[in-house]
Amino acid sequence: MKLDVDALRYLSKDDFRVLTTVEMGMRNHEIVPAELVERIAGLRHGGTSKVLRNLLKHKLVHHDSSKYDGFRLTYLGYDFLAIKTLVNRGVFAAVGRQIGVGKESDIFEVATEDGTVLAMKLHRLGRVSFRAVKSKRDYLVHRRNYNWLYLSRLAALKEYAFMKALGEHGFPVPAAVDCNRHCVVMSLVKGYPLVQIKQLQNPDEVFETIIGLVVRLAEHGLMHCDFNEFNLMIDDDEKVTMIDFPQMVSVSHRNAKMYFDRDVECIFKFFSKRFNISYQEDRDEEDGVEYDSEENGLAASGFTKRDQDEIEKFIEGGPEPKDGSSSDDESSGKEQTADVDNETVTTKMVALQLADQQVKSSYCNDEDRVEENLDSCNVKVVRENEPTASGEQEDSNDLDNSDDDDDGSGDAELVKRLNKQRKRAVAAARGRRALASRNSYKDKGGKSSHNSKIQKQVSKW
Ligand code: ADP
Ligand code: MG
């Protein structure tokens, strides 16, 4: 997917305000009613429609009028929000070329103010595996709206938490730098995915290191679950770095043994095929692995058991079971990687002087600061669209878990406005009016239709 960050520089404060509004609306609406966007954004003199047109032009939102007039964020819109937040936090200052396309992510080089090049992974859950999995999972059939925005964010949070914890335990993983929404920033691995390596000086050593990694992971109570030549990077000194963690599970997972075997098998198969070496697989050694059954390491990094349970519903033990051929068939296009030439590419980077960056928004207040403190992936996860027992949205779970936007650009104020709308809606729902027809959002009626329109949405709130 093309990530043209050029447009980002020209977006105004109002553009981001409306974009943020659509994001907030998506916690409870697959398509956010245009009217709701207008009310919450609260720009004067029809300003919101003008801004929405601009956002549409840049493909940051998508217009949908199939049920009613409304908008949803596109991945690009979500990218922009995350990038803006990270730029405002000072995590990086420029976005460069794409260096990887994973099954469910796009990876770009980014550069910090001082020219250090990092890697930015934008999770794109829903691109491949989730769609495939979705059709097979019963509970998703009953779940009316799944929310890719939430799922990609959860995947990023998980990846960041695991990367941090693994790094702290001395595993060779990229250094976890920061995370916002569906975006994880990490150190750039100066190497190539094993799948691209045609020759090794010491294949035996590399093989042993890699097998040693799976075993050590198990000793720490973890299974990688997608441990293969696409997710192992090798540098010029044949040093191994392990990447890609959203599908990791604990050894207490019911399929842990199967995942462990599969991870090990992938490596055996690859090494025997690529380097023409046949290894005697020593099952006894594997059986001798002492599993640490604690969910250790991760609690400290903020990724809870509940998060794990939630994400496992969508990515269970590796995006999709291997069909046996994927591992040794690199032409399958399973993952593609741009050639990494390891040069500093800062010059090719698009510097991101955001139009509104200097204006530390006038909405910045204490509440923003509270949000900032609560912010970061380490603290909590928004559980948008989680169905309650009745299959409806929990009334109270959304707003206080505001998205982790910490740049002080008016989110707190938007949250208040959204809250107000929600209260009005709840009040209206308790009122006497009958619900309006499904098409009520097409109704451009006056005040009398106003409550009924809101009522229509109450069930989702
Ligand atoms: P996915 O979860 O979609 O499979 P990955 O994390 O495996 O995504 O990344 C896809 C590709 O991007 C990798 O195969 C690798 O080539 C590249 N990549 C990912 N992370 C880094 C990094 N930190 N440094 C350099 N390249 C990376
Ligand atoms: Mg991968």
Coordinates of C-alpha atoms and ligand atoms in Angstrom, one line a residue:
M1 CA 0.0 0.0 0.0
K2 CA 1.3 3.4 -0.9
L3 CA 1.9 5.7 2.0
D4 CA 2.2 9.1 0.6
V5 CA 3.1 11.1 3.7
D6 CA 3.5 14.3 1.6
A7 CA -0.2 15.1 2.1
L8 CA 0.4 14.8 5.9
R9 CA 2.4 18.0 5.9
Y10 CA -0.4 20.0 4.5
L11 CA -3.2 18.8 6.7
S12 CA -4.5 21.5 8.9
K13 CA -5.6 21.3 12.5
D14 CA -9.2 21.1 11.4
D15 CA -8.4 18.2 9.1
F16 CA -6.9 16.3 12.1
R17 CA -9.7 17.3 14.3
V18 CA -12.3 15.8 11.9
L19 CA -10.1 12.7 11.2
T20 CA -9.8 12.2 15.0
T21 CA -13.6 12.6 15.3
V22 CA -14.2 9.9 12.7
E23 CA -11.7 7.6 14.6
M24 CA -13.6 8.2 17.8
G25 CA -16.9 7.5 16.2
M26 CA -15.6 4.2 14.9
R27 CA -15.4 2.9 18.4
N28 CA -19.1 2.4 18.1
H29 CA -19.9 2.7 14.5
E30 CA -18.6 0.8 11.5
I31 CA -19.7 3.8 9.5
V32 CA -19.8 7.0 11.5
P33 CA -22.9 9.0 10.6
A34 CA -22.0 12.3 8.9
E35 CA -24.2 14.1 11.3
L36 CA -22.4 12.8 14.3
V37 CA -19.1 13.8 12.8
E38 CA -20.4 17.2 12.3
R39 CA -21.8 17.6 15.7
I40 CA -18.7 16.3 17.5
A41 CA -16.1 18.1 15.4
G42 CA -18.2 21.2 15.9
L43 CA -16.5 23.3 13.2
R44 CA -18.4 26.5 12.3
H45 CA -20.3 27.2 9.1
G46 CA -20.4 23.8 7.5
G47 CA -16.6 23.6 8.0
T48 CA -16.8 19.9 8.7
S49 CA -18.2 19.0 5.3
K50 CA -15.4 21.0 3.6
V51 CA -12.8 19.2 5.7
L52 CA -14.4 15.8 5.0
R53 CA -14.2 16.5 1.3
N54 CA -10.5 17.2 1.7
L55 CA -10.0 14.0 3.7
L56 CA -11.9 12.1 1.0
K57 CA -9.7 13.6 -1.7
H58 CA -6.6 12.3 0.2
K59 CA -8.3 8.9 0.8
L60 CA -8.0 9.3 4.5
V61 CA -11.7 8.6 5.0
H62 CA -14.1 6.5 3.0
H63 CA -17.7 7.7 2.3
D64 CA -20.5 5.2 2.6
S65 CA -24.1 6.0 2.0
S66 CA -25.4 2.5 1.6
K67 CA -27.3 2.6 4.9
Y68 CA -27.0 6.2 5.8
D69 CA -24.7 9.0 5.0
G70 CA -21.5 8.3 6.9
F71 CA -17.7 7.9 6.9
R72 CA -15.1 5.5 8.1
L73 CA -11.3 5.8 8.5
T74 CA -9.2 4.2 5.8
Y75 CA -6.0 2.5 6.8
L76 CA -4.2 5.6 5.4
G77 CA -6.2 7.8 7.7
Y78 CA -5.3 5.6 10.6
D79 CA -1.7 5.7 9.5
F80 CA -1.7 9.5 9.4
L81 CA -3.1 9.7 12.9
A82 CA -0.5 7.3 14.3
I83 CA 2.3 9.0 12.4
K84 CA 1.3 12.4 13.5
T85 CA 1.2 11.3 17.1
L86 CA 4.6 9.7 16.9
V87 CA 6.1 12.7 15.1
N88 CA 4.7 15.0 17.8
R89 CA 6.1 12.8 20.5
G90 CA 9.5 13.2 18.8
V91 CA 9.9 9.5 18.0
F92 CA 10.8 10.2 14.4
A93 CA 10.8 13.1 12.1
A94 CA 10.7 11.7 8.6
V95 CA 9.3 8.7 6.8
G96 CA 11.3 6.9 4.1
R97 CA 10.8 4.0 1.8
Q98 CA 9.0 0.8 2.3
I99 CA 11.3 -2.0 3.3
G100 CA 8.9 -4.8 3.9
V101 CA 5.5 -6.1 3.1
G102 CA 4.3 -8.7 5.5
K103 CA 1.2 -10.8 5.5
E104 CA -0.4 -8.3 7.7
S105 CA 1.7 -5.3 7.8
D106 CA 3.7 -2.7 5.9
I107 CA 7.2 -1.8 7.1
F108 CA 8.8 1.6 6.4
E109 CA 12.0 3.2 7.3
V110 CA 11.7 6.3 9.5
A111 CA 14.4 8.7 10.6
T112 CA 14.8 10.5 13.9
E113 CA 15.7 14.2 14.2
D114 CA 19.4 13.1 14.5
G115 CA 19.3 10.9 11.4
T116 CA 19.0 7.5 13.1
V117 CA 17.0 5.2 10.9
L118 CA 14.4 3.1 12.5
A119 CA 11.7 0.7 11.3
M120 CA 8.0 1.5 11.5
K121 CA 5.6 -1.4 11.3
L122 CA 2.0 -0.6 10.4
H123 CA -0.3 -3.5 11.2
R124 CA -2.9 -4.3 8.7
L125 CA -5.0 -6.9 10.3
G126 CA -7.7 -8.0 8.0
R127 CA -5.5 -8.0 4.9
V128 CA -5.0 -11.7 4.7
S129 CA -5.4 -14.0 7.7
F130 CA -8.2 -12.4 9.6
R131 CA -10.4 -12.5 6.6
A132 CA -9.6 -16.2 6.2
V133 CA -10.0 -16.9 9.8
K134 CA -13.2 -14.9 10.1
S135 CA -15.1 -17.1 7.8
K136 CA -14.3 -20.1 10.0
R137 CA -15.1 -18.7 13.4
D138 CA -18.5 -19.0 14.7
Y139 CA -18.5 -16.2 17.2
L140 CA -17.6 -13.8 14.4
V141 CA -20.7 -14.7 12.6
H142 CA -22.6 -13.5 15.6
R143 CA -20.5 -10.5 16.1
R144 CA -22.0 -7.9 13.9
N145 CA -19.2 -5.5 13.6
Y146 CA -15.6 -6.6 14.0
N147 CA -13.4 -3.7 14.1
W148 CA -10.1 -3.8 12.2
L149 CA -9.0 -0.7 13.8
Y150 CA -9.2 -2.2 17.2
L151 CA -7.7 -5.5 16.0
S152 CA -4.7 -3.9 14.3
R153 CA -4.1 -1.8 17.4
L154 CA -4.3 -4.9 19.6
A155 CA -1.8 -6.6 17.3
A156 CA 0.6 -3.7 17.5
L157 CA 0.3 -3.5 21.3
K158 CA 1.0 -7.2 21.5
E159 CA 4.0 -6.9 19.2
Y160 CA 5.4 -4.0 21.1
A161 CA 4.9 -5.7 24.5
F162 CA 6.5 -8.9 23.4
M163 CA 9.4 -7.2 21.7
K164 CA 10.1 -5.1 24.8
A165 CA 9.9 -8.1 27.1
L166 CA 11.9 -10.4 24.9
G167 CA 14.6 -7.7 24.5
E168 CA 14.7 -7.3 28.3
H169 CA 15.3 -11.0 28.6
G170 CA 18.2 -10.9 26.2
F171 CA 16.6 -12.3 23.1
P172 CA 17.9 -11.0 19.8
V173 CA 14.9 -8.9 18.7
P174 CA 14.7 -5.3 17.4
A175 CA 14.7 -2.7 20.2
A176 CA 11.1 -1.7 20.9
V177 CA 11.0 2.1 20.6
D178 CA 7.4 3.1 20.8
C179 CA 3.9 2.2 19.7
N180 CA 0.8 4.1 18.9
R181 CA -2.5 2.8 17.5
H182 CA -1.6 0.1 14.9
C183 CA 2.0 1.3 14.6
V184 CA 5.1 -0.1 16.2
V185 CA 8.5 1.7 15.9
M186 CA 11.6 -0.4 16.5
S187 CA 15.2 -0.4 15.6
L188 CA 16.1 -1.2 12.1
V189 CA 17.6 -4.7 11.6
K190 CA 20.6 -4.5 9.4
G191 CA 20.2 -7.8 7.7
Y192 CA 18.0 -9.8 5.4
P193 CA 15.3 -12.3 6.0
L194 CA 16.7 -15.8 6.1
V195 CA 14.5 -16.6 3.1
Q196 CA 16.7 -14.3 0.9
I197 CA 19.9 -15.9 2.0
K198 CA 21.3 -18.3 -0.5
Q199 CA 24.6 -19.1 1.3
L200 CA 25.9 -19.1 4.8
Q201 CA 29.4 -19.3 6.0
N202 CA 28.4 -21.4 9.0
P203 CA 25.0 -22.9 8.4
D204 CA 25.4 -25.3 11.3
E205 CA 26.0 -22.5 13.7
V206 CA 23.1 -20.4 12.4
F207 CA 20.9 -23.5 12.6
E208 CA 21.8 -24.2 16.1
T209 CA 21.4 -20.6 17.2
I210 CA 17.9 -20.6 15.6
I211 CA 16.8 -23.8 17.2
G212 CA 18.3 -22.6 20.4
L213 CA 16.0 -19.6 20.2
V214 CA 12.8 -21.7 20.0
V215 CA 13.9 -23.8 22.9
R216 CA 14.8 -20.7 25.0
L217 CA 11.5 -19.2 24.2
A218 CA 9.8 -22.3 25.4
E219 CA 11.9 -22.1 28.6
H220 CA 10.5 -18.7 29.0
G221 CA 7.0 -20.0 28.6
L222 CA 6.5 -18.8 25.0
M223 CA 5.9 -20.1 21.5
H224 CA 6.6 -17.9 18.6
C225 CA 4.1 -19.6 16.3
D226 CA 5.3 -18.1 13.1
F227 CA 8.9 -19.1 13.5
N228 CA 10.3 -19.5 10.0
E229 CA 12.7 -18.1 7.4
F230 CA 10.5 -15.0 6.8
N231 CA 10.7 -13.9 10.4
L232 CA 14.4 -14.5 11.1
M233 CA 16.8 -11.8 9.9
I234 CA 20.5 -12.6 9.3
D235 CA 23.1 -9.9 9.1
D236 CA 26.5 -9.9 7.3
D237 CA 28.1 -11.5 10.4
E238 CA 25.4 -14.2 10.4
K239 CA 23.9 -12.8 13.5
V240 CA 20.3 -13.8 13.9
T241 CA 17.4 -11.4 14.8
M242 CA 13.9 -12.7 15.4
I243 CA 11.0 -10.5 14.4
D244 CA 7.2 -10.6 14.1
F245 CA 5.4 -11.4 17.3
P246 CA 1.7 -10.8 17.1
Q247 CA 0.8 -14.5 17.1
M248 CA 2.9 -15.6 20.0
V249 CA 1.2 -17.7 22.6
S250 CA 2.1 -19.0 26.0
V251 CA 3.1 -22.6 26.6
S252 CA 0.0 -23.0 28.6
H253 CA -2.0 -22.6 25.3
R254 CA -3.9 -25.8 24.5
N255 CA -2.0 -26.1 21.2
A256 CA 1.4 -25.1 22.5
K257 CA 3.0 -28.4 21.7
M258 CA 1.7 -28.4 18.2
Y259 CA 3.0 -24.9 17.6
F260 CA 6.4 -25.7 19.1
D261 CA 6.7 -28.7 16.8
R262 CA 5.6 -26.7 13.8
D263 CA 8.1 -23.9 14.5
V264 CA 10.9 -26.4 14.9
E265 CA 9.8 -28.3 11.8
C266 CA 9.8 -25.2 9.6
I267 CA 13.4 -24.6 10.5
F268 CA 14.5 -28.2 9.9
K269 CA 12.8 -28.2 6.6
F270 CA 14.2 -24.9 5.4
F271 CA 17.7 -25.7 6.4
S272 CA 17.7 -29.1 4.8
K273 CA 16.3 -27.8 1.6
R274 CA 18.2 -24.5 1.3
F275 CA 21.5 -25.6 2.7
N276 CA 21.3 -29.2 1.7
I277 CA 22.0 -30.4 5.2
S278 CA 20.0 -33.1 6.8
Y279 CA 19.8 -32.9 10.5
Q280 CA 18.8 -35.6 12.9
E281 CA 15.9 -34.2 14.7
D282 CA 16.3 -34.9 18.3
R283 CA 12.9 -35.1 19.8
D284 CA 14.2 -36.1 23.2
E285 CA 15.9 -32.8 23.5
E286 CA 12.7 -31.0 22.8
D287 CA 10.9 -33.1 25.4
G288 CA 13.6 -32.2 27.8
V289 CA 12.7 -28.5 27.6
E290 CA 11.5 -27.3 30.9
Y291 CA 8.5 -25.0 30.3
D292 CA 8.0 -22.1 32.5
S293 CA 4.3 -22.1 32.7
E294 CA 4.1 -18.5 34.0
E295 CA 2.9 -15.9 31.6
N296 CA 6.2 -14.3 32.6
G297 CA 7.8 -11.2 31.3
L298 CA 4.7 -9.9 29.6
A299 CA 2.7 -8.7 32.5
A300 CA 5.4 -6.1 33.1
S301 CA 5.2 -4.9 29.5
G302 CA 1.5 -4.2 29.8
F303 CA 0.0 -6.9 27.6
T304 CA -2.4 -8.7 29.8
K305 CA -3.8 -12.2 29.7
R306 CA -7.1 -10.7 28.7
D307 CA -5.5 -9.0 25.7
Q308 CA -4.0 -12.3 24.7
D309 CA -7.3 -14.1 24.9
E310 CA -8.9 -11.4 22.9
I311 CA -6.3 -11.4 20.1
E312 CA -6.1 -15.2 20.0
K313 CA -9.6 -15.3 18.8
F314 CA -8.4 -13.6 15.7
I315 CA -4.8 -14.7 15.2
E316 CA -4.6 -18.1 16.7
G317 CA -1.1 -19.6 16.9
G318 CA 0.1 -18.1 13.6
P319 CA -1.9 -16.4 11.0
E320 CA -3.0 -19.6 9.3
P321 CA -2.0 -23.2 9.6
K322 CA 0.8 -23.9 7.2
D323 CA -0.3 -26.0 4.3
G324 CA 3.1 -27.8 4.4
S325 CA 4.4 -26.0 1.3
S326 CA 4.6 -22.5 2.4
S327 CA 7.7 -22.9 4.4
D328 CA 9.9 -24.1 1.6
D329 CA 8.3 -22.3 -1.2
E330 CA 9.6 -18.8 -1.2
S331 CA 8.0 -18.1 -4.6
S332 CA 4.6 -18.3 -3.0
G333 CA 4.8 -14.6 -2.4
K334 CA 3.9 -15.2 1.2
E335 CA 5.9 -12.2 2.2
Q336 CA 7.9 -9.9 0.1
T337 CA 10.7 -7.8 1.2
A338 CA 12.3 -4.8 -0.5
D339 CA 16.0 -5.1 -0.9
V340 CA 17.7 -3.5 2.1
D341 CA 20.9 -1.9 1.1
N342 CA 21.6 -0.8 4.7
E343 CA 22.6 2.7 3.7
T344 CA 21.4 5.6 5.6
V345 CA 18.4 6.8 3.6
T346 CA 17.7 10.0 5.5
T347 CA 18.0 12.0 2.4
K348 CA 15.2 10.1 0.7
M349 CA 13.0 10.6 3.7
V350 CA 10.1 13.0 3.7
A351 CA 10.5 15.3 6.6
L352 CA 7.3 15.8 8.5
Q353 CA 6.8 19.3 9.6
L354 CA 3.2 19.0 10.4
A355 CA 1.1 22.0 9.6
D356 CA -0.3 22.2 13.1
Q357 CA 2.7 21.0 15.0
Q358 CA 3.7 24.3 16.4
V359 CA 0.2 25.1 17.6
K360 CA 0.2 23.1 20.8
S361 CA -3.5 23.2 20.6
S362 CA -5.7 25.5 22.6
Y363 CA -7.6 22.5 23.8
C364 CA -4.6 21.3 25.7
N365 CA -5.7 21.1 29.3
D366 CA -5.3 19.1 32.4
E367 CA -7.4 16.3 31.0
D368 CA -5.0 16.0 28.1
R369 CA -2.2 15.6 30.5
V370 CA -4.1 12.9 32.3
E371 CA -4.7 11.2 29.0
E372 CA -1.0 11.6 28.2
N373 CA -0.1 9.9 31.4
L374 CA -2.5 7.1 30.8
D375 CA -1.4 6.9 27.3
S376 CA 1.0 4.5 25.8
C377 CA 0.5 0.9 24.9
N378 CA 1.7 0.0 28.3
V379 CA -1.3 1.1 30.1
K380 CA -4.5 -0.1 28.6
V381 CA -6.3 -1.2 25.5
V382 CA -9.6 0.1 24.3
R383 CA -12.1 -2.6 23.9
E384 CA -14.2 -1.1 21.3
N385 CA -17.2 -2.9 20.0
E386 CA -17.0 -5.6 22.6
P387 CA -20.4 -7.1 22.6
T388 CA -22.1 -7.4 25.9
A389 CA -24.2 -10.3 26.9
S390 CA -27.1 -8.8 25.1
G391 CA -25.0 -8.4 22.0
E392 CA -25.0 -4.7 22.3
Q393 CA -22.3 -2.2 23.2
E394 CA -21.5 -1.7 26.8
D395 CA -22.6 1.7 27.6
S396 CA -19.6 2.6 29.7
N397 CA -16.6 1.0 28.1
D398 CA -15.7 3.4 25.4
L399 CA -15.2 6.9 26.3
D400 CA -12.9 6.8 29.2
N401 CA -10.7 4.5 27.2
S402 CA -9.9 7.2 24.8
D403 CA -7.6 6.5 22.0
D404 CA -4.0 6.9 23.0
D405 CA -3.5 10.1 21.2
D406 CA -1.2 12.1 23.4
D407 CA -0.4 15.1 21.2
G408 CA -2.7 17.3 23.0
S409 CA -4.5 18.2 19.8
G410 CA -7.9 18.5 21.2
D411 CA -8.8 14.9 21.9
A412 CA -10.0 15.6 25.4
E413 CA -12.4 18.2 24.1
L414 CA -13.6 15.8 21.4
V415 CA -14.1 13.1 24.0
K416 CA -16.2 15.5 26.0
R417 CA -18.3 16.3 23.0
L418 CA -18.7 12.7 22.1
N419 CA -19.7 12.0 25.7
K420 CA -22.3 14.7 25.5
Q421 CA -23.7 13.3 22.4
R422 CA -23.8 9.9 24.0
K423 CA -25.6 11.2 27.1
R424 CA -28.1 12.9 24.9
A425 CA -28.6 9.7 23.0
V426 CA -29.1 7.6 26.1
A427 CA -31.6 10.2 27.4
A428 CA -33.4 10.0 24.1
A429 CA -33.4 6.3 24.2
R430 CA -35.1 6.4 27.6
G431 CA -37.6 8.8 26.1
R432 CA -40.9 7.8 24.7
R433 CA -40.3 8.1 21.0
A434 CA -40.4 5.1 18.9
L435 CA -37.2 4.3 17.0
A436 CA -37.0 5.8 13.6
S437 CA -36.5 3.7 10.5
R438 CA -33.1 2.4 9.5
N439 CA -32.8 5.2 7.0
S440 CA -33.2 7.9 9.4
Y441 CA -29.8 9.3 8.8
K442 CA -30.8 10.1 5.3
D443 CA -33.4 12.2 6.9
K444 CA -32.3 15.8 6.8
G445 CA -35.2 16.8 8.9
G446 CA -35.2 19.4 11.6
K447 CA -35.0 19.1 15.3
S448 CA -38.0 16.7 15.6
S449 CA -36.1 14.0 13.8
H450 CA -33.0 14.7 15.8
N451 CA -33.7 12.6 18.8
S452 CA -34.9 9.7 16.8
K453 CA -31.7 9.7 14.8
I454 CA -29.7 9.5 17.9
Q455 CA -32.0 6.9 19.3
K456 CA -31.2 4.8 16.3
Q457 CA -27.6 4.7 17.4
V458 CA -28.2 4.0 21.0
S459 CA -28.2 0.3 20.6
K460 CA -24.6 0.6 19.3
W461 CA -23.5 2.7 22.2
Ligands
ADP1 P1 4.3 -9.5 9.1 O1 3.8 -9.6 10.5 O2 3.3 -8.8 8.3 O3 4.8 -10.8 8.6 P2 7.0 -8.8 9.7 O4 7.3 -8.2 11.0 O5 7.4 -10.2 9.5 O6 5.6 -8.5 9.2 O7 7.8 -7.9 8.7 C1 7.8 -8.1 7.3 C2 9.1 -7.8 6.6 O8 9.6 -6.5 6.9 C3 10.2 -8.7 7.2 O9 10.3 -9.9 6.5 C4 11.5 -7.9 7.1 O10 12.0 -8.0 5.8 C5 11.0 -6.5 7.2 N1 11.2 -6.0 8.6 C6 10.3 -6.1 9.6 N2 10.8 -5.6 10.7 C7 12.1 -5.1 10.4 C8 13.1 -4.4 11.1 N3 13.0 -4.1 12.4 N4 14.2 -4.0 10.4 C9 14.3 -4.3 9.1 N5 13.4 -5.0 8.4 C10 12.3 -5.3 9.0
MG2 MG 6.4 -11.9 9.2

